[in-house]
Coordinates of C-alpha atoms in Angstrom, one line a residue:
Chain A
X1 CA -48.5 82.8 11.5
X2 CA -47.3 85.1 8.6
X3 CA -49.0 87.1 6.3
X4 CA -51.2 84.7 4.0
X5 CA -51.4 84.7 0.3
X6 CA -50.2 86.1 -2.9
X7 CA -50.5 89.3 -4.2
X8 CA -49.6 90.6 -7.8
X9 CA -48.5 93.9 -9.1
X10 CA -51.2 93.4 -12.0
X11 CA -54.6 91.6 -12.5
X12 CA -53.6 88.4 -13.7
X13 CA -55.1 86.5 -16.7
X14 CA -57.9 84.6 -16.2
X15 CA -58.4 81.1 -18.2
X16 CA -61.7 80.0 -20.1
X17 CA -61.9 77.6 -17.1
X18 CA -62.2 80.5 -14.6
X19 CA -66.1 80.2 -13.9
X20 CA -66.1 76.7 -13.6
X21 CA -63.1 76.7 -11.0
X22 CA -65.2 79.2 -9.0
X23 CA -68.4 77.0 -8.9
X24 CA -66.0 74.2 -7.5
X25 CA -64.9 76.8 -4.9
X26 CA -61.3 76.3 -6.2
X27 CA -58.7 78.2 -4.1
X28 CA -57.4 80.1 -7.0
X29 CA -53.6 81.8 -7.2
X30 CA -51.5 84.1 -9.0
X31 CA -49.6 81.5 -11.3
X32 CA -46.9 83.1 -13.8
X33 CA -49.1 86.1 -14.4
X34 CA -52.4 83.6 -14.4
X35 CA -55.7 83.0 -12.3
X36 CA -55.0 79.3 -11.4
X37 CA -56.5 76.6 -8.9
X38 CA -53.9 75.4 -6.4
X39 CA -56.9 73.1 -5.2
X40 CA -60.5 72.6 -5.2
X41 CA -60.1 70.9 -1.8
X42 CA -57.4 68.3 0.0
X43 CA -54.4 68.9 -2.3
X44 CA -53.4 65.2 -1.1
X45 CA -57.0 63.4 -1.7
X46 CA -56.5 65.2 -5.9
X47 CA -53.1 63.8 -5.7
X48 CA -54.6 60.1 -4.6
X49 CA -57.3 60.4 -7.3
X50 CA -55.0 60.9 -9.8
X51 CA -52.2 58.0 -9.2
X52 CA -55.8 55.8 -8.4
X53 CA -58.5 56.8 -10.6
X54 CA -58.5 60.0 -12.5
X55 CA -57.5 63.7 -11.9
X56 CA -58.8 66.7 -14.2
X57 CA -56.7 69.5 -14.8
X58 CA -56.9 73.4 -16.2
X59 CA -53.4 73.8 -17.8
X60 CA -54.8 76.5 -20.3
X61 CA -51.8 79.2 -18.8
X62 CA -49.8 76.8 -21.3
X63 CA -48.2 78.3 -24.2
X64 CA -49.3 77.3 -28.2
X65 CA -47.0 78.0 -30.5
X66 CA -47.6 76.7 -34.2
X67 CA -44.5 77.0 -36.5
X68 CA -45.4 76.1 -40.1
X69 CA -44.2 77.0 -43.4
X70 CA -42.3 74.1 -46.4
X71 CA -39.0 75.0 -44.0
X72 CA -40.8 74.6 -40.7
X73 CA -38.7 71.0 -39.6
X74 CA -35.2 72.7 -41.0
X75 CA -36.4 75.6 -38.6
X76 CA -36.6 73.7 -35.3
X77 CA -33.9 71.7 -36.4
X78 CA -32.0 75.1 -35.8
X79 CA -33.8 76.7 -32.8
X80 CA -34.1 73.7 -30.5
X81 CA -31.9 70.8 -29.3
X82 CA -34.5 67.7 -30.9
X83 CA -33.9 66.7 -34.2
X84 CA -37.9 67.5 -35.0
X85 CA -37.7 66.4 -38.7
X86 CA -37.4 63.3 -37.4
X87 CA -40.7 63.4 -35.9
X88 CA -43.3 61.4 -37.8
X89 CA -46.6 63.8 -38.0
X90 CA -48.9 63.0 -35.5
X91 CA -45.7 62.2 -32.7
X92 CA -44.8 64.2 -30.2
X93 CA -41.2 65.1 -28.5
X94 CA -40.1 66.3 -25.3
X95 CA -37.6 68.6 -26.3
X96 CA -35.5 72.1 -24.6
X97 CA -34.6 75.2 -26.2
X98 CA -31.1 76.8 -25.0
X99 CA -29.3 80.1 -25.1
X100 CA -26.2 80.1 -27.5
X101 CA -24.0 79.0 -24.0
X102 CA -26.4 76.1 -23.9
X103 CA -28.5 76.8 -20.8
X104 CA -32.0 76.1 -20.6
X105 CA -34.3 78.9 -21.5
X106 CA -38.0 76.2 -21.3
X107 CA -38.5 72.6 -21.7
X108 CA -40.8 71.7 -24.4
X109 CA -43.3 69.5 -26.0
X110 CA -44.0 69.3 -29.6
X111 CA -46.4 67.8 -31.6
X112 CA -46.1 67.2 -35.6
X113 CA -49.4 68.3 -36.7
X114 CA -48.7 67.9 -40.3
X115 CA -45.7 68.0 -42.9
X116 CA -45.3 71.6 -42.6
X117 CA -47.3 72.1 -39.1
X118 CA -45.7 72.3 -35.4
X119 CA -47.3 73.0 -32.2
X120 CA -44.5 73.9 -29.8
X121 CA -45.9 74.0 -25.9
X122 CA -44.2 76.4 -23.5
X123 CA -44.5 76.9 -19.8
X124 CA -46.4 79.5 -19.1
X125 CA -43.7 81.1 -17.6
X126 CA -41.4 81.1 -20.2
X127 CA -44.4 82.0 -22.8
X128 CA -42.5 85.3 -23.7
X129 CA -38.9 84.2 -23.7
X130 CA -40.0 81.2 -26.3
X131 CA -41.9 83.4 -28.9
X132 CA -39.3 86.1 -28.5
X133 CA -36.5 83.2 -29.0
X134 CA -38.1 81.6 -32.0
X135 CA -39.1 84.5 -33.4
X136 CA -35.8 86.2 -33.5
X137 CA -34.4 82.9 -34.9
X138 CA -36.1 82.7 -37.9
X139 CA -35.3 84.9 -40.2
X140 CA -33.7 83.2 -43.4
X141 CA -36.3 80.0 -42.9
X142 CA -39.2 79.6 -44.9
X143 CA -41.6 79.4 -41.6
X144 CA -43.5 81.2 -39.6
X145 CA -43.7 81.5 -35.7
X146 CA -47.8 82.1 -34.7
X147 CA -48.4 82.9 -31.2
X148 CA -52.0 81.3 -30.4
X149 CA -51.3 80.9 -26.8
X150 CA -54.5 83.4 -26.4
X151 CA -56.5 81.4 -28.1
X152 CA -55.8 78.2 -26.8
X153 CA -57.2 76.4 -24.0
X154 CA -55.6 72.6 -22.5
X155 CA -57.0 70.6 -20.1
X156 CA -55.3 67.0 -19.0
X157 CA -56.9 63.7 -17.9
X158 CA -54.4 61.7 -15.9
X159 CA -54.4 58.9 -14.4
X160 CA -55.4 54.9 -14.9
X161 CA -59.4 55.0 -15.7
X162 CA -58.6 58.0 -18.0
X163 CA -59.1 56.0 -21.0
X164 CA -62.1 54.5 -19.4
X165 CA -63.4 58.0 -18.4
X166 CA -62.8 59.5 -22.7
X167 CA -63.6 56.6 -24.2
X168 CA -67.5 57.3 -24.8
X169 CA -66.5 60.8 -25.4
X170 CA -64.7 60.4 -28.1
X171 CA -64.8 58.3 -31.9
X172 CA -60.9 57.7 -31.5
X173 CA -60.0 54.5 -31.0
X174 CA -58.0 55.1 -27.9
X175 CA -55.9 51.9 -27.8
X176 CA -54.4 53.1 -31.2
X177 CA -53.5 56.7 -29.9
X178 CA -49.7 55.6 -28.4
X179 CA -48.2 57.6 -25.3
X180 CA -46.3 60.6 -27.2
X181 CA -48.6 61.2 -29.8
X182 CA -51.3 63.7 -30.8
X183 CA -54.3 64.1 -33.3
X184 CA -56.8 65.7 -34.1
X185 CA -60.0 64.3 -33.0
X186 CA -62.9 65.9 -31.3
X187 CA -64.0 65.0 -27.4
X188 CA -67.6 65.7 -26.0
X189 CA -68.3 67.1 -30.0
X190 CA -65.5 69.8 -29.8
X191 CA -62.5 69.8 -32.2
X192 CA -59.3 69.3 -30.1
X193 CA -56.1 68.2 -30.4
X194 CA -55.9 65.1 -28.3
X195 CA -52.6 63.9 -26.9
X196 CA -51.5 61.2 -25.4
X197 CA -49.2 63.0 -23.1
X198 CA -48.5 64.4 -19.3
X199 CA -46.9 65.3 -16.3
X200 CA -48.0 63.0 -14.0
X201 CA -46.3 59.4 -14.1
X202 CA -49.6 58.2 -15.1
X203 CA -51.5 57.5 -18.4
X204 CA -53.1 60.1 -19.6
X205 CA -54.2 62.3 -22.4
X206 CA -54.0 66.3 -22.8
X207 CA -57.0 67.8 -25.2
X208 CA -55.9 71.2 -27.0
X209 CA -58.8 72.9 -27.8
X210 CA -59.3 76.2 -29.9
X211 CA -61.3 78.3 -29.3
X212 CA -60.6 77.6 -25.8
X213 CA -64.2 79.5 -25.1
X214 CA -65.5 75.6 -25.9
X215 CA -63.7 74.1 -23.0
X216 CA -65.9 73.9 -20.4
X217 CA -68.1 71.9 -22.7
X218 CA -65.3 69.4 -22.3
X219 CA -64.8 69.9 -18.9
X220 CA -68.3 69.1 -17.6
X221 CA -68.7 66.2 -20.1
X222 CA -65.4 64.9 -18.8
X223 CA -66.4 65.3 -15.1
X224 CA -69.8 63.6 -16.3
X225 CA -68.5 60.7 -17.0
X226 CA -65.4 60.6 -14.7
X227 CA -68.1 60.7 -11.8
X228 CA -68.8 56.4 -11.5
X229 CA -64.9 56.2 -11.7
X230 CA -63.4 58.9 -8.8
X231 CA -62.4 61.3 -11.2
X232 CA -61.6 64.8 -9.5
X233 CA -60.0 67.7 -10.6
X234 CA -56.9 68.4 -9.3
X235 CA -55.1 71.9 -8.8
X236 CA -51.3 72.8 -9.3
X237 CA -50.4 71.8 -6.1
X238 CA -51.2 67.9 -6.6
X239 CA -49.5 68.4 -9.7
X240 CA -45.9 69.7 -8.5
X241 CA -46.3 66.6 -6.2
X242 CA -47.4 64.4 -9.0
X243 CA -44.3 65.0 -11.1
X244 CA -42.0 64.9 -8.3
X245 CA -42.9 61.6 -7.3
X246 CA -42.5 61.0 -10.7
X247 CA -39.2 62.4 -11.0
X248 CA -39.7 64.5 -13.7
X249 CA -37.9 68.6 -13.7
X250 CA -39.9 72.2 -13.3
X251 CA -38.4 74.9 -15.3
X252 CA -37.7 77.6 -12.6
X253 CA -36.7 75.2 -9.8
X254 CA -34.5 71.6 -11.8
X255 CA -34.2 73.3 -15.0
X256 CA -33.0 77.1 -15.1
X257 CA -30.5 79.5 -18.2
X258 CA -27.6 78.6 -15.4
X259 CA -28.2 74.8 -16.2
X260 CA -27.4 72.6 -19.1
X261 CA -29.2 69.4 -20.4
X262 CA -26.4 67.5 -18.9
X263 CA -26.5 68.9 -15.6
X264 CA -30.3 67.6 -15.3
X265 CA -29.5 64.3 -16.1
X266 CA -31.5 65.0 -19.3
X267 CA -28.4 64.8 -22.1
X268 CA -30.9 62.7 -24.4
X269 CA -32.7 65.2 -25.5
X270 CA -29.6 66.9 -27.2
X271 CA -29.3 65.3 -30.6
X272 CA -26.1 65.8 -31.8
X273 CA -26.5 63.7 -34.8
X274 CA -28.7 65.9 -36.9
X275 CA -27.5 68.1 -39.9
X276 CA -25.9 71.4 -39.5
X277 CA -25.7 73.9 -37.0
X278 CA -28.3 74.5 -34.7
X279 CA -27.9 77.0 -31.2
X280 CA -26.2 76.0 -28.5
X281 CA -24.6 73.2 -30.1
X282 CA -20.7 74.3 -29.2
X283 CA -21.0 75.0 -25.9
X284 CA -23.9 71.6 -25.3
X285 CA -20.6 69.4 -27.1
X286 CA -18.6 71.3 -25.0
X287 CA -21.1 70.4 -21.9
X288 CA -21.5 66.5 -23.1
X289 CA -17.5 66.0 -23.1
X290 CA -16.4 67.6 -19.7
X291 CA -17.4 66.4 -16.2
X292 CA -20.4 67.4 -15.1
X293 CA -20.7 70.4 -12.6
X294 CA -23.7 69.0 -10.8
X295 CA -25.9 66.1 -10.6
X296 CA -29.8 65.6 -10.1
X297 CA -30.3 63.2 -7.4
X298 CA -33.5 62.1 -5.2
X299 CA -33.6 62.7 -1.4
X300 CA -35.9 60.8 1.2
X301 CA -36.2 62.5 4.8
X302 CA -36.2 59.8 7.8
X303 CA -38.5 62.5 9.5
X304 CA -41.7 64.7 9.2
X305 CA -40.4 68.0 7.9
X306 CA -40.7 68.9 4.8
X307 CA -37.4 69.5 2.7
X308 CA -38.0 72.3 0.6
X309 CA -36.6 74.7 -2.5
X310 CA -33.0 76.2 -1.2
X311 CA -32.4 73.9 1.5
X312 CA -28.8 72.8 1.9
X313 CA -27.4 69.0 1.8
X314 CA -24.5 67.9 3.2
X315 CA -22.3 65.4 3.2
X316 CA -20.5 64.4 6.7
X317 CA -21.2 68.0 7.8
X318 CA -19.8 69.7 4.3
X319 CA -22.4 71.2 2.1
X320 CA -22.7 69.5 -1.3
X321 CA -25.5 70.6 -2.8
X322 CA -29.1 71.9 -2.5
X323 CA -32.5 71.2 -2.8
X324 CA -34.6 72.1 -6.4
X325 CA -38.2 71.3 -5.2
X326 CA -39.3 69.0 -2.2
X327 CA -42.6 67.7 -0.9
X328 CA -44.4 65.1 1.7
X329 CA -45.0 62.4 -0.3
X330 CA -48.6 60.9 -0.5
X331 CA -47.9 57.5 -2.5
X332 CA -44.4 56.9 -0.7
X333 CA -45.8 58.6 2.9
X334 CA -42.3 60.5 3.7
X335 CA -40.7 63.9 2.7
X336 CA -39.5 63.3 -0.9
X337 CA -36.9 65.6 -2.6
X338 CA -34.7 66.4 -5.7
X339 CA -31.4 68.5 -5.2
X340 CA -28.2 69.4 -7.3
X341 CA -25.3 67.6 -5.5
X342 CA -21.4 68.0 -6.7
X343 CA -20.9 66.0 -9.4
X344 CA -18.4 63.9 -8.6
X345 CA -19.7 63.3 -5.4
X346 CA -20.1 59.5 -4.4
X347 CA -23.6 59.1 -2.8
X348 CA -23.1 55.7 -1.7
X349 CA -20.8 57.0 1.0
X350 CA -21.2 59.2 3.8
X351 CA -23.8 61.0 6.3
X352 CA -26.6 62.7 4.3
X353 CA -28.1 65.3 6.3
X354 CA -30.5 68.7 4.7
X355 CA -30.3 71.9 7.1
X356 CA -33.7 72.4 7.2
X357 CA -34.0 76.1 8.6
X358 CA -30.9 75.3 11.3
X359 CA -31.8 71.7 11.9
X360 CA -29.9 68.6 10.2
X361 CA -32.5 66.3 9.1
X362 CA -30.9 62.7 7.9
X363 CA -31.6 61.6 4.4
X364 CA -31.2 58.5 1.9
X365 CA -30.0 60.4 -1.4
X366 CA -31.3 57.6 -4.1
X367 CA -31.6 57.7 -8.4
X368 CA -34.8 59.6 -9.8
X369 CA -37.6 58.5 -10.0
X370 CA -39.7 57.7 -6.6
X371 CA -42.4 56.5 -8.6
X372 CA -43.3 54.8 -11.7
X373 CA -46.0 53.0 -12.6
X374 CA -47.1 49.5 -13.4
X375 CA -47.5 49.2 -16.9
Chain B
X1 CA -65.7 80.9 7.2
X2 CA -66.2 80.4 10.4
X3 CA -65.2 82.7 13.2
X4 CA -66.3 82.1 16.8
X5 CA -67.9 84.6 18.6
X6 CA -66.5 83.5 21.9
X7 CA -62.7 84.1 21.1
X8 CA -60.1 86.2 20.5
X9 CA -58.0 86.8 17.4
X10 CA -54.8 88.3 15.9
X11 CA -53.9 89.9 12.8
X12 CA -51.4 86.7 12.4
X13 CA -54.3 84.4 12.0
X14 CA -54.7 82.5 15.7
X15 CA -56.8 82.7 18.1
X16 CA -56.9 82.8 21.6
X17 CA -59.5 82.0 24.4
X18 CA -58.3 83.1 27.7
X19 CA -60.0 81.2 31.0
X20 CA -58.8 82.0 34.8
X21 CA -55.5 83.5 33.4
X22 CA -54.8 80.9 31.0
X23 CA -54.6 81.3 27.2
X24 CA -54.9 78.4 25.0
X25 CA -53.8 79.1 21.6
X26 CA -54.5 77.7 18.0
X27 CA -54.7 78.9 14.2
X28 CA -58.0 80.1 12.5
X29 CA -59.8 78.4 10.1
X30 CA -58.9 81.0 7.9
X31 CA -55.8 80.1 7.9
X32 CA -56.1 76.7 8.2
X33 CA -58.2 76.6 4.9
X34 CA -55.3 79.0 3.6
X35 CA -52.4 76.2 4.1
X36 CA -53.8 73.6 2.8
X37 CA -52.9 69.9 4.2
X38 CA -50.8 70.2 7.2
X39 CA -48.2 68.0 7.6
X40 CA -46.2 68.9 10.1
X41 CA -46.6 71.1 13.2
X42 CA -44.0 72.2 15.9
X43 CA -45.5 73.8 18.7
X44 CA -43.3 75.8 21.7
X45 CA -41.9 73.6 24.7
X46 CA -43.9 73.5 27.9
X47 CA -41.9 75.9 30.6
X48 CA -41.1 78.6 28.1
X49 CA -41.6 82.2 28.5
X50 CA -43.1 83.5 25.3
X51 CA -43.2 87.6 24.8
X52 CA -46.3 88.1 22.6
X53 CA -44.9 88.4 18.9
X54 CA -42.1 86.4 19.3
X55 CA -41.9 83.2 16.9
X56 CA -42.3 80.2 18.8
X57 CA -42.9 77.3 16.5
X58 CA -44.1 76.4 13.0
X59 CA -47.0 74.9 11.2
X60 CA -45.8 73.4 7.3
X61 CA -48.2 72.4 4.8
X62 CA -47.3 70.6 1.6
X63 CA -46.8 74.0 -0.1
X64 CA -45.3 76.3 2.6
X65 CA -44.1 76.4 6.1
X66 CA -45.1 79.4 8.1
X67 CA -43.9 80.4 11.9
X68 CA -46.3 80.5 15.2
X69 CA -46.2 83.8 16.7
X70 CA -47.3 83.9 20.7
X71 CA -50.1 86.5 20.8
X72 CA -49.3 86.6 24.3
X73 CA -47.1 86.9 27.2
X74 CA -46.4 84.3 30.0
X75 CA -45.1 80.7 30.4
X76 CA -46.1 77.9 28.2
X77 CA -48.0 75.4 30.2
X78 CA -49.2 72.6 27.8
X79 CA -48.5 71.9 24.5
X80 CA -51.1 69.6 22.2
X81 CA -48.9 66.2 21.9
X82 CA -52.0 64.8 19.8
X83 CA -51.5 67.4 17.1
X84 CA -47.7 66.6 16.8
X85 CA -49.3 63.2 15.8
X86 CA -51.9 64.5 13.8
X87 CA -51.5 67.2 12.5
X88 CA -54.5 67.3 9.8
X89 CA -56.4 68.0 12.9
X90 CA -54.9 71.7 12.5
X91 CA -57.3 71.6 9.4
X92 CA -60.5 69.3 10.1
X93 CA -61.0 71.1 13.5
X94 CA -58.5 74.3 14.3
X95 CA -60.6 75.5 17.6
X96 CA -61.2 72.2 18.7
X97 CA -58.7 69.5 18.7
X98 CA -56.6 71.0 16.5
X99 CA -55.3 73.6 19.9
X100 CA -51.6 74.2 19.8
X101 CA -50.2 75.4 23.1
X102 CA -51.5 77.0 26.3
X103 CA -49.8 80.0 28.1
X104 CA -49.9 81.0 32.2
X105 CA -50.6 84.7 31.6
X106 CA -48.0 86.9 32.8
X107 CA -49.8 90.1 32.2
X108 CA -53.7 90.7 30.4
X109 CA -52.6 90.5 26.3
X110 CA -53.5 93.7 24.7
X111 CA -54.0 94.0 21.1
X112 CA -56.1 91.2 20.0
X113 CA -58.7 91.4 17.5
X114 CA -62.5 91.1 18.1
X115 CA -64.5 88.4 16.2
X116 CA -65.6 91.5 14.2
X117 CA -62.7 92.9 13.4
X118 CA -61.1 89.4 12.0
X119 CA -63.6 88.9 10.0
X120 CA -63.2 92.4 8.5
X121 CA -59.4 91.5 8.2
X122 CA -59.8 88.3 6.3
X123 CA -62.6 89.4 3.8
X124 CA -60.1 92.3 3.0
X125 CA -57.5 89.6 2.2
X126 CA -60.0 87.6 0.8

């Protein structure tokens, strides 16, 4: 066996969560400069609760980012790729922001809090490069850019009773609050933004709540009346699984500043359409009107082992691509994968194989997702 | 976490409990616990000669996949075919069913931890 565990040049930042994680003897881990559960217990029974009952999560290493001000829409307009004027208040847009060359520097969720009000949600990795992107593209907008990641704490409910499960706990009607959009409510008697959003592949709602020192009021509550339905709470680890069954890109391993939209298979979100200029947009219409370099694609393993980040795939014996992120797959039971492949590359044809550390393991390469759920 | 009194460790996280010249090999629970699920195990083929740290298989969990290290020279003389099967018996019960391989001792393995001196190792990673 190898050496065990992560270690950190600094202490890393612990969430308003912390305690609470501790008393559920979480295994905790350095994540992006944060104190985060991996798991509480079986990474795979938190990944079962969630696509069958409910799974509880602390994503409060999240970044919050409210732009307001009268020119706060003209302003996003400029520094992202969504047309977020277009957003009716109380909607919320899964959007990326891009270097000038158009490469992806985070993928984003933003919420319309009010005419002049955005909340703009960064990984937690990319916290710094988003506030120091935004704020060095204001100037000449009647906004402001307000870092209140500190401040913040976010926990998600995920999965098919979680509407059951915050039902009592909240006066919002839930059957009017529509996936992709967010208001401000309160849950358990706590002011939050609540959301009707995730990362999962399941229905679900993410509750925003400042101060975050009132989250694990909200916590408990939740996990009080989660108890009659299986609601667990589920670590990082069940998550990565979670949204790779669901298809759905991690900044760091799908999305990176060497990739475009395009390459990700995620285009959409670049909306061309809207008025003026706004960063990237040469080189994205430059991106959009070329062939693409590479092309997300799916991967299932005919054996045991698991494909994994860096792997190599190859076509007939010639490499064509590698893998992004890879897992066993608890709903599907097999090794589950998404890789860049060449892209002109026809997958209908040929020997798929991934070197897995010297070995050629066969594979089916197959459209995204490997999951979606019955609606 | 539990530690047996009765066996032997190394600073690699498995254990070892030699009878009549025969070591039979597994990972701690430490280590175990560590991993997380584990999905997929690969111990060393029976007939091999293993020279104490030399990699001879792998253990991969849904997170990471890490290598088997022989703690000790000889020939390998059973492997555990149930764990191949199962491998979440690496987890539920590492020094029980969850044993990997077994190893004719060619000479008496130096180096190996105490019960006491694991435990001091792991609550320093801990």
């Amino acid at each position: 066996m190898t050496a065990l565990g992560n270690e950190s040049a600094s202490a890393p930042r612990t969430t308003p969560l912390y305690e609470v994680h501790q008393d559920l003897g979480a295994n905790l881990v350095d994540f992006a400069g944060w104190l985060m559960p991996l798991r509480y217990g079986s990474e795979t029974a938190e990944h079962r609760a969630v696509r069958e009952a409910a799974g509880l999560f602390d994503l409060s290493h999240m970044g919050e980012i409210h732009v307001t001000g009268p020119q706060a829409a003209a302003f996003l307009d400029y520094a992202l790729v969504g047309h977020l004027s277009r957003v009716a208040v109380g909607r919320a847009r899964y959007t990326m922001i891009t270097a000038g060359d158009g490469g992806v520097l985070d993928d984003l969720i933003v919420y319309r809090l009010g005419d002049d009000e955005y909340l703009v949600v960064a990984n937690a990795a990319n916290h710094d490069t988003v506030v120091a992107a935004l704020t060095e593209r204001v100037p000449g907008f009647d906004a402001r850019v307000d870092d209140r990641s500190a401040g913040y704490a976010l926990i998600a409910i995920q999965g098919p009773e979680a509407a059951r499960i915050l039902a009592p706990l909240t006066d919002a009607d839930l059957t009017q609050i529509r996936y992709y959009t967010g208001y401000r409510l309160t849950v358990a008697g706590v002011s939050v933004l609540l959301a009707r959003t995730g990362y999962t592949g399941e229905d679900g709602f993410e509750i925003f709540i400042e101060p975050g020192t009132d989250a694990p009021r909200v916590w408990q509550e939740l996990t009080k009346a989660g108890e009659q339905y299986g609601l667990k709470p589920a670590g990082l680890s069940a998550r990565d699984t979670l949204r790779l069954e669901a298809g759905m890109p991690l900044y760091g391993n799908e999305l990176s500043a060497d990739i475009t939209p395009f390459d990700a298979g995620l285009g959409r979100v670049v909306k061309f359409e809207k008025e003026g200029d706004f960063v990237g947009r040469a080189a994205l219409a430059h991106a959009a009107e070329n062939s693409r370099p590479r092309r997300l694609v799916g991967l299932i393993g005919h054996g045991r082992r698991v494909l994994r980040s860096g792997h190599e795939v190859l076509c007939d014996g010639r490499t064509v691509g590698s893998v992004t992120s890879g897992a066993p797959s608890p709903t599907l039971g097999v090794p589950i994968a998404m890789a860049y492949v060449d892209g002109g590359l026809d997958i209908t044809a040929g020997k798929f194989t991934v070197d897995v550390r010297g070995r050629a393991e066969d594979v089916d390469v197959v459209e995204l997702p490997f999951y979606k759920r019955d609606r | 976490m539990s530690v047996p009194a009765e066996l032997n460790y190394t600073s690699e996280h498995e254990w070892v409990a030699i009878t009549d010249g025969v070591a039979t090999i597994g990972i701690t629970a430490y280590a175990a616990e560590a991993l997380g699920d584990i999905v997929y195990v690969e111990p060393p083929e029976v007939d091999t000669t293993v020279q104490a740290g030399d990699t001879c298989g792998e253990v991969e969990s849904t997170k990471s996949v890490s290598d088997i290290y022989s703690p000790v020279n000889g020939e390998v003389v059973d492997v555990n075919r149930t764990v191949i099967d199962e491998p979440e018996l690496i987890g539920t019960d590492p020094y029980g069913q969850g044993w990997l391989f077994k190893v004719e001792l060619s000479q008496d393995p130096s180096d190996l931890l105490s019960p006491e001196q694991y435990t001091q190792l792991t609550e320093g990673e801990g």
